[in-house]
PDB file of C-alpha atoms and ligand atoms in Angstrom:
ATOM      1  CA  UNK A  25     138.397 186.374 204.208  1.00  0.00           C
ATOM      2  CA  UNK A  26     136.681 183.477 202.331  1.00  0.00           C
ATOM      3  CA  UNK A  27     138.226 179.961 203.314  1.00  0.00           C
ATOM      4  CA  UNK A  28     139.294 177.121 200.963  1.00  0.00           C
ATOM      5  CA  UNK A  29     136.545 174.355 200.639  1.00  0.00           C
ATOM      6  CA  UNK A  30     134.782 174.980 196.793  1.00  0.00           C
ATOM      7  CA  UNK A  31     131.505 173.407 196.464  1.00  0.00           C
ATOM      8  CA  UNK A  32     130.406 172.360 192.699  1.00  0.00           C
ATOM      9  CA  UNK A  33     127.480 174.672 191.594  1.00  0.00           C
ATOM     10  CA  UNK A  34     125.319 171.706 190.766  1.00  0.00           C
ATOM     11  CA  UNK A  35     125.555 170.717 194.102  1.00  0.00           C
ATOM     12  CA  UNK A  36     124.474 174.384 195.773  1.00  0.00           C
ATOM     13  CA  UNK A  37     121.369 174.741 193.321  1.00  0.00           C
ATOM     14  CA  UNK A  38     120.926 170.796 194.415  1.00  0.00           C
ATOM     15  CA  UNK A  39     120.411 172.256 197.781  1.00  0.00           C
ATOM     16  CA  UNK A  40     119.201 175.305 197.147  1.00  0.00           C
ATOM     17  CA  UNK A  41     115.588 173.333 195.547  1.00  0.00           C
ATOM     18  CA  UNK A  42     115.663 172.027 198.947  1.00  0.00           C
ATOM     19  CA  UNK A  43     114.994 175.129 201.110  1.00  0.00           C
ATOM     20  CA  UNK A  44     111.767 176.663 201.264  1.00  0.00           C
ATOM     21  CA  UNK A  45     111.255 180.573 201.164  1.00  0.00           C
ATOM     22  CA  UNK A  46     108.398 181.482 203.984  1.00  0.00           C
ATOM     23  CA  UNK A  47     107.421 185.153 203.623  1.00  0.00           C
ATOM     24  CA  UNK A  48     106.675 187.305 206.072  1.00  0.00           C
ATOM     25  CA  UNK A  49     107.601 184.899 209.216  1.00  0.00           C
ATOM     26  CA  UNK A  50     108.578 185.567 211.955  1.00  0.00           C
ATOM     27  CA  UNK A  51     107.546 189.136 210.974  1.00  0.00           C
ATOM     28  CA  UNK A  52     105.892 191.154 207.891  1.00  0.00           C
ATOM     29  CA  UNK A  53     109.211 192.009 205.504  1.00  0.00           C
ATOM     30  CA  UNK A  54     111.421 188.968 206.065  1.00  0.00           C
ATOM     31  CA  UNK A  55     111.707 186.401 203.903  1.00  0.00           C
ATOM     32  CA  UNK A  56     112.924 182.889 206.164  1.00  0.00           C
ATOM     33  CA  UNK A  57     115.179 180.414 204.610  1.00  0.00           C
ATOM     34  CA  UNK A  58     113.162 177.303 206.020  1.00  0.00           C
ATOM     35  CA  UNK A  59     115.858 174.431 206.344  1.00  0.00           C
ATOM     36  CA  UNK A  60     114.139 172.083 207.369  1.00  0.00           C
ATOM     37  CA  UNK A  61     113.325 171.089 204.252  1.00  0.00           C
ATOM     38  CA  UNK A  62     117.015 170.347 203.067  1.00  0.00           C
ATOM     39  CA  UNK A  63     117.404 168.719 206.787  1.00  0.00           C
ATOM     40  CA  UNK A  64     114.808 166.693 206.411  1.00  0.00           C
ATOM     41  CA  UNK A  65     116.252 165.108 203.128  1.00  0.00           C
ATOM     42  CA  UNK A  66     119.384 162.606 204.334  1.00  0.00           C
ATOM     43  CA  UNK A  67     121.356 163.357 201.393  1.00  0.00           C
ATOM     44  CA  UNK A  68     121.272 166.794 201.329  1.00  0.00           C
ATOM     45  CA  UNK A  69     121.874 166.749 205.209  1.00  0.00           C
ATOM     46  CA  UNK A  70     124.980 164.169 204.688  1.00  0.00           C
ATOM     47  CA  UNK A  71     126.205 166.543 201.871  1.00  0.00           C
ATOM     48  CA  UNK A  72     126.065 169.758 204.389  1.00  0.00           C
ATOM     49  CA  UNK A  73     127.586 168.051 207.331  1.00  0.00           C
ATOM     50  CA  UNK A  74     130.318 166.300 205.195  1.00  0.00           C
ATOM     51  CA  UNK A  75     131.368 169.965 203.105  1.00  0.00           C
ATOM     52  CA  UNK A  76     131.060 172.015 206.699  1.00  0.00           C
ATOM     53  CA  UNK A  77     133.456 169.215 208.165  1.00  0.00           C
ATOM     54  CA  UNK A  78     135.974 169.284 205.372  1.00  0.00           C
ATOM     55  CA  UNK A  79     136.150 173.264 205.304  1.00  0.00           C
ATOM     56  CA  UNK A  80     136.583 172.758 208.982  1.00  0.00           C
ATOM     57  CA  UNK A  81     139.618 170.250 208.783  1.00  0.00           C
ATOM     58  CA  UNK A  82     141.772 172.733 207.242  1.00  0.00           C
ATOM     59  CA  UNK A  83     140.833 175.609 210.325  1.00  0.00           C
ATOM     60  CA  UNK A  84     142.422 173.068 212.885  1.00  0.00           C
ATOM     61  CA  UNK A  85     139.873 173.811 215.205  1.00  0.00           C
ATOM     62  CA  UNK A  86     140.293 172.946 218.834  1.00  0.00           C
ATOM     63  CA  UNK A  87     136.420 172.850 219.429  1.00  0.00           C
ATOM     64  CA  UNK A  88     133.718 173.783 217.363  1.00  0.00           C
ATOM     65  CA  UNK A  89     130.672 175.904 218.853  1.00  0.00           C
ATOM     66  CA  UNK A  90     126.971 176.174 217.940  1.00  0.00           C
ATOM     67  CA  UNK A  91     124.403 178.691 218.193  1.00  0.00           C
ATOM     68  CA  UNK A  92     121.012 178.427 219.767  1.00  0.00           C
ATOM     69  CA  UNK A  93     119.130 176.901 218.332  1.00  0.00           C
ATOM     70  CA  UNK A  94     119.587 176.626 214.762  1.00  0.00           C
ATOM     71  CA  UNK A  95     123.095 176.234 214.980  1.00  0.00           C
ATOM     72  CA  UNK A  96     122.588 173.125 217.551  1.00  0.00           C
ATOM     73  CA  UNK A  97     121.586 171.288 214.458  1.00  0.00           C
ATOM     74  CA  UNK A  98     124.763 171.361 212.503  1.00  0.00           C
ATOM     75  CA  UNK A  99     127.417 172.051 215.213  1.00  0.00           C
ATOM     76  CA  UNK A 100     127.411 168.743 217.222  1.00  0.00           C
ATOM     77  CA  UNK A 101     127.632 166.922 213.626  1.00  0.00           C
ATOM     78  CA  UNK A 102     130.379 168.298 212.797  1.00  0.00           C
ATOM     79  CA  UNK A 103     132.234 167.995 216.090  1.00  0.00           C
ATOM     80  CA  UNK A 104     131.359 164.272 216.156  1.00  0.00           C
ATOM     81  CA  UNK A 105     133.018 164.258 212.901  1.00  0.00           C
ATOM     82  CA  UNK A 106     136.222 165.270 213.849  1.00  0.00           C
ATOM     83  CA  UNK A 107     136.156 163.811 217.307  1.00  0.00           C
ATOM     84  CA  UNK A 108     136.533 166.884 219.413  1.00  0.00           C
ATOM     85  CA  UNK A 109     134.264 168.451 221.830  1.00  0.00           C
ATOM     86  CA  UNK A 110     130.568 170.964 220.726  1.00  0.00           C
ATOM     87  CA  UNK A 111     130.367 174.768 222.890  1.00  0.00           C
ATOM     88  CA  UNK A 112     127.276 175.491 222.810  1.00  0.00           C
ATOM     89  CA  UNK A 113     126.629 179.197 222.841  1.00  0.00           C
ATOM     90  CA  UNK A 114     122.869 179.676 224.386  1.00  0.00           C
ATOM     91  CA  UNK A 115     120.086 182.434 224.848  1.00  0.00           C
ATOM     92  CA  UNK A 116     119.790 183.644 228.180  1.00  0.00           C
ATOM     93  CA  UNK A 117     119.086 181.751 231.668  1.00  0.00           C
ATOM     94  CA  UNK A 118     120.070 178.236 230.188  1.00  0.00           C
ATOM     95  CA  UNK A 119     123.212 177.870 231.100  1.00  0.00           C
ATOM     96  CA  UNK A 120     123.741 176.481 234.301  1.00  0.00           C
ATOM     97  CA  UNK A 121     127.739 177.789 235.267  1.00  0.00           C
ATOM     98  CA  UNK A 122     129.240 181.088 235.308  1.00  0.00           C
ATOM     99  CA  UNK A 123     128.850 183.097 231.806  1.00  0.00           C
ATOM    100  CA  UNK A 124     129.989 185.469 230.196  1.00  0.00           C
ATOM    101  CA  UNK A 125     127.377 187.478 227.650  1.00  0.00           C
ATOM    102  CA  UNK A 126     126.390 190.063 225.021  1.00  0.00           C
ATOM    103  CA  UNK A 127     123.512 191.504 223.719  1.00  0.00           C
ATOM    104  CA  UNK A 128     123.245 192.306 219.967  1.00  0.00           C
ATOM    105  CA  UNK A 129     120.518 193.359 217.644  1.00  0.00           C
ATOM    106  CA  UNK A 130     118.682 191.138 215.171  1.00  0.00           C
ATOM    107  CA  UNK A 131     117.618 191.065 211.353  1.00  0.00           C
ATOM    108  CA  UNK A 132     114.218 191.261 213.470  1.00  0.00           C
ATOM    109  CA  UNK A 133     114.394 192.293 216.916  1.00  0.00           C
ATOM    110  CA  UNK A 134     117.299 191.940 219.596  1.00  0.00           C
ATOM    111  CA  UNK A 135     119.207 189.253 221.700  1.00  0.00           C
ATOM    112  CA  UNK A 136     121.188 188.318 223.970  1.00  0.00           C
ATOM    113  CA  UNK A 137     123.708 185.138 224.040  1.00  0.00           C
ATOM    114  CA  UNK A 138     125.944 183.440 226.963  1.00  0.00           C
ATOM    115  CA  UNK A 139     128.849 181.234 226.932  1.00  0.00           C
ATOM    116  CA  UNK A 140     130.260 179.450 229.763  1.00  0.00           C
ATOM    117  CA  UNK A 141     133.066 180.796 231.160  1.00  0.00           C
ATOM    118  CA  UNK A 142     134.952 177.630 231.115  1.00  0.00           C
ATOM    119  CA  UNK A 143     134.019 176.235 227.844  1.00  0.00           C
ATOM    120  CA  UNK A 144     137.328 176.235 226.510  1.00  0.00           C
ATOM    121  CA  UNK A 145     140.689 176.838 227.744  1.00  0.00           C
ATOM    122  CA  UNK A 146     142.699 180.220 226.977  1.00  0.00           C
ATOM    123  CA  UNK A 147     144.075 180.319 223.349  1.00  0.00           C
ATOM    124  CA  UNK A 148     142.038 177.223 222.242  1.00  0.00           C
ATOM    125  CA  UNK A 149     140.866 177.520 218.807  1.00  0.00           C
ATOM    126  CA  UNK A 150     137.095 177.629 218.223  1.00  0.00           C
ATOM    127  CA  UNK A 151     134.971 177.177 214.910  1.00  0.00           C
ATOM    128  CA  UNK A 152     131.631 178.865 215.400  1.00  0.00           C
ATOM    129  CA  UNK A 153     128.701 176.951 213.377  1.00  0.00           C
ATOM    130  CA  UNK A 154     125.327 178.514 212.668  1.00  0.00           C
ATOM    131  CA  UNK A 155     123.057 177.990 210.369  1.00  0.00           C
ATOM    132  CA  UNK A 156     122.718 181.220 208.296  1.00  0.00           C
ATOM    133  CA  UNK A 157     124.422 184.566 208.259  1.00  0.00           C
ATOM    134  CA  UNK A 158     121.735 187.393 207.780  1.00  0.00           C
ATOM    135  CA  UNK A 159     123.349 190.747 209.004  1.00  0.00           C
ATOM    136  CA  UNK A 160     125.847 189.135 210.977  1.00  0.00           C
ATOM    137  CA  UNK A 161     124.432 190.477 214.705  1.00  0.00           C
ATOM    138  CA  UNK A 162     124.648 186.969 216.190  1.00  0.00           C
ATOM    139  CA  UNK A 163     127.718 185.621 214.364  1.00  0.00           C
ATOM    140  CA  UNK A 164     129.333 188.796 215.551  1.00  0.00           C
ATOM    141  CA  UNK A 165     128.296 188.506 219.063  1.00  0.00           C
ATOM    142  CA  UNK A 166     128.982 184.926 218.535  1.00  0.00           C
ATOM    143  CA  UNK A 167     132.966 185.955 218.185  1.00  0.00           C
ATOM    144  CA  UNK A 168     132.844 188.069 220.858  1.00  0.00           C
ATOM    145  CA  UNK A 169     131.855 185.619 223.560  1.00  0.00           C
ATOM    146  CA  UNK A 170     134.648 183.082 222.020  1.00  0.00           C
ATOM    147  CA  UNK A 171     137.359 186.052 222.838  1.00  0.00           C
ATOM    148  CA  UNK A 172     135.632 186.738 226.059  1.00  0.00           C
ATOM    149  CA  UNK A 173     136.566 183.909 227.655  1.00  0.00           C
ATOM    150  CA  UNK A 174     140.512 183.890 226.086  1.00  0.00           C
ATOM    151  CA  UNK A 175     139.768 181.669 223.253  1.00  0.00           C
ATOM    152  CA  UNK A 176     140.687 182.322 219.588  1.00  0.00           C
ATOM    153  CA  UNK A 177     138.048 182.066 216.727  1.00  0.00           C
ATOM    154  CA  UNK A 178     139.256 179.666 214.346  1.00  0.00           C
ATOM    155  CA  UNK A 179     136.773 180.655 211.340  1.00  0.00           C
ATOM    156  CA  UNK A 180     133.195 180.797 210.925  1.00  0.00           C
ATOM    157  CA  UNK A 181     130.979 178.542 208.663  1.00  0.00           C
ATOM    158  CA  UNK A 182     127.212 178.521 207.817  1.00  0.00           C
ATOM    159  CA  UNK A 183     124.749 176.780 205.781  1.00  0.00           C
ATOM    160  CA  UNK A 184     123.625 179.784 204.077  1.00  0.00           C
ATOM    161  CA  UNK A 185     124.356 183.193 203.934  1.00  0.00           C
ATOM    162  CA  UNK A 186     122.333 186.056 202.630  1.00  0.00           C
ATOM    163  CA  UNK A 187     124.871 188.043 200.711  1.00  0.00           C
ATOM    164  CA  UNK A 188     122.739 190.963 200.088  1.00  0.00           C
ATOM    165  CA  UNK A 189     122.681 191.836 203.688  1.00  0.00           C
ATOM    166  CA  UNK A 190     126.754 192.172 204.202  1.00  0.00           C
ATOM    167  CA  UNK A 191     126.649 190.077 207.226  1.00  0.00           C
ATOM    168  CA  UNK A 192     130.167 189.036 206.732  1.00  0.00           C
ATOM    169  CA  UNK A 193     131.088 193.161 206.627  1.00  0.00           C
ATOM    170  CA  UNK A 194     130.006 193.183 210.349  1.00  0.00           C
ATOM    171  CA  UNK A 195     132.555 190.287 211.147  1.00  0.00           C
ATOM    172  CA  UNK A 196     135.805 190.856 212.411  1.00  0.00           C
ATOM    173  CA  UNK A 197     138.342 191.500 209.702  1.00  0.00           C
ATOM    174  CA  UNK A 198     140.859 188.294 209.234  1.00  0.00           C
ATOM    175  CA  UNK A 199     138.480 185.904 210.232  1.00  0.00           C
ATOM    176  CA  UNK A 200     137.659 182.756 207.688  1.00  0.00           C
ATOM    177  CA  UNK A 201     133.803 182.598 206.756  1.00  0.00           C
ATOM    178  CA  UNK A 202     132.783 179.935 204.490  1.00  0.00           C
ATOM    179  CA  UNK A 203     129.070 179.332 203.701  1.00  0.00           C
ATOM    180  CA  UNK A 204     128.109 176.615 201.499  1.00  0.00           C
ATOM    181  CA  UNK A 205     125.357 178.144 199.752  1.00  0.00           C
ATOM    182  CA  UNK A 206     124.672 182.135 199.053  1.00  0.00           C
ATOM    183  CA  UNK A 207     121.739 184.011 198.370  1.00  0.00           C
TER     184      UNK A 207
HETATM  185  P1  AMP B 308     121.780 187.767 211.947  1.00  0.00           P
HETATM  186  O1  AMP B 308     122.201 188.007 213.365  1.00  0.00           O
HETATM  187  O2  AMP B 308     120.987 188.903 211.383  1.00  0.00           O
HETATM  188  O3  AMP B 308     122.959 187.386 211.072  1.00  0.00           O
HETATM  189  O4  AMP B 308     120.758 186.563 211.972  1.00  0.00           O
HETATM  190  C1  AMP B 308     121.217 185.275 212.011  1.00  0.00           C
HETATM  191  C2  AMP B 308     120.341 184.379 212.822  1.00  0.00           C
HETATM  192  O5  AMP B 308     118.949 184.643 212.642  1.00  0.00           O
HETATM  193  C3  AMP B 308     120.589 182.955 212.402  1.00  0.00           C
HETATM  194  O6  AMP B 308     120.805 182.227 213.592  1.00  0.00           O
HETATM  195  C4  AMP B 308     119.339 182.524 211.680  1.00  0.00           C
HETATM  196  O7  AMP B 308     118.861 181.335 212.233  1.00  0.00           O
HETATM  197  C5  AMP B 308     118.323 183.624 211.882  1.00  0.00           C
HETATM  198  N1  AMP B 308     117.850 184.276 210.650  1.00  0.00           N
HETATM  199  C6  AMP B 308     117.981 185.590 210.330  1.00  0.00           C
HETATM  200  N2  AMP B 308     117.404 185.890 209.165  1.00  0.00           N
HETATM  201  C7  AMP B 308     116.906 184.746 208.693  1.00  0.00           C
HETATM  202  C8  AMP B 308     116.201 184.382 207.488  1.00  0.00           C
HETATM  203  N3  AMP B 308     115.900 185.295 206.540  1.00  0.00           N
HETATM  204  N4  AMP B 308     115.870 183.089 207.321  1.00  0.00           N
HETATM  205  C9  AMP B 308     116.181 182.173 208.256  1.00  0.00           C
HETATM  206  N5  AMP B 308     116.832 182.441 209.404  1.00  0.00           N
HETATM  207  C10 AMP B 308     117.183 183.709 209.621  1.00  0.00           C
END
């Protein structure tokens, strides 16, 4: 399912000159979507935060959660936004409570992520934030941990999302993905 928010196409190749392709990082084979370019620029970071928050509006979300550590970027932003409270969802060992977790496998390599058990209450509703959907591993796992602890996922956005990979095939069915810009 593909939520509401349409972003002019000026604006996506806008922000699209702003990323910078590194090949062969973090391994020979993958090409990474360097954002730090486009976060770098304020405009182009106001513009993300701003289109992530609207899209976000309309999924009445309860909380909104970020991945490590890419997704700690955007999340918080966005949850400041709308005045409501940032999950974050972390790589192993970091967080400091009682977790629940799940390991996954990567675009490159494998991983494992925790939530607390206690980040939200049962039946909340939770917007998970990353910054780019590849084959889906950790956006799927990311899901997961939401239900774990008897919260609902609310939708899933991202910055980017590599289309040719079907990430969003490996997501649960019903659940609203909206990336601003696609590859
Ligand atoms: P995946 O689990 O395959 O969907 O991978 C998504 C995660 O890995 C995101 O948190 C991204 O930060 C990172 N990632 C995967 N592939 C790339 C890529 N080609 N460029 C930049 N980041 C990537």
């Amino acid at each position: 399912m593909t939520s509401g928010t349409m972003i002019n196409q000026n604006k996506v190749d806008w922000l699209k000159s702003k990323i910078r392709d590194i090949p062969d990082f973090p391994k020979k084979g993958i090409v990474f979507k360097d954002l730090t370019t486009l976060l770098n620029d304020h405009e182009a970071f106001n513009f993300v935060v701003e289109a992530l928050t609207e899209n976000a509006r309309g999924l009445k979300p309860d909380y909104i959660a970020g991945i490590e550590a890419r997704g700690f970027i955007l999340a918080p932003a966005v949850a400041h936004k709308l005045g409501i409270g940032f999950i974050p969802i972390r790589k192993p060992g970091k967080l400091p409570h009682t977790v629940e977790k799940i390991s996954y496998d990567l675009e490159y390599g494998s991983n494992t992520l925790e939530i607390h058990v206690d980040a939200a209450e049962k039946g909340k509703r939770v917007l998970i934030i990353d910054d780019l959907l590849a084959t889906g591993g950790t956006a799927h796992a990311a899901c997961q941990l939401v239900e774990k602890i008897g919260a609902k996922v609310a939708g899933m956005s991202f910055l980017v999302e590599l289309d040719f990979l079907s990430g969003r095939n490996n997501l649960p069915k019903g659940v609203e993905i909206f990336s601003i810009i696609h590859y």
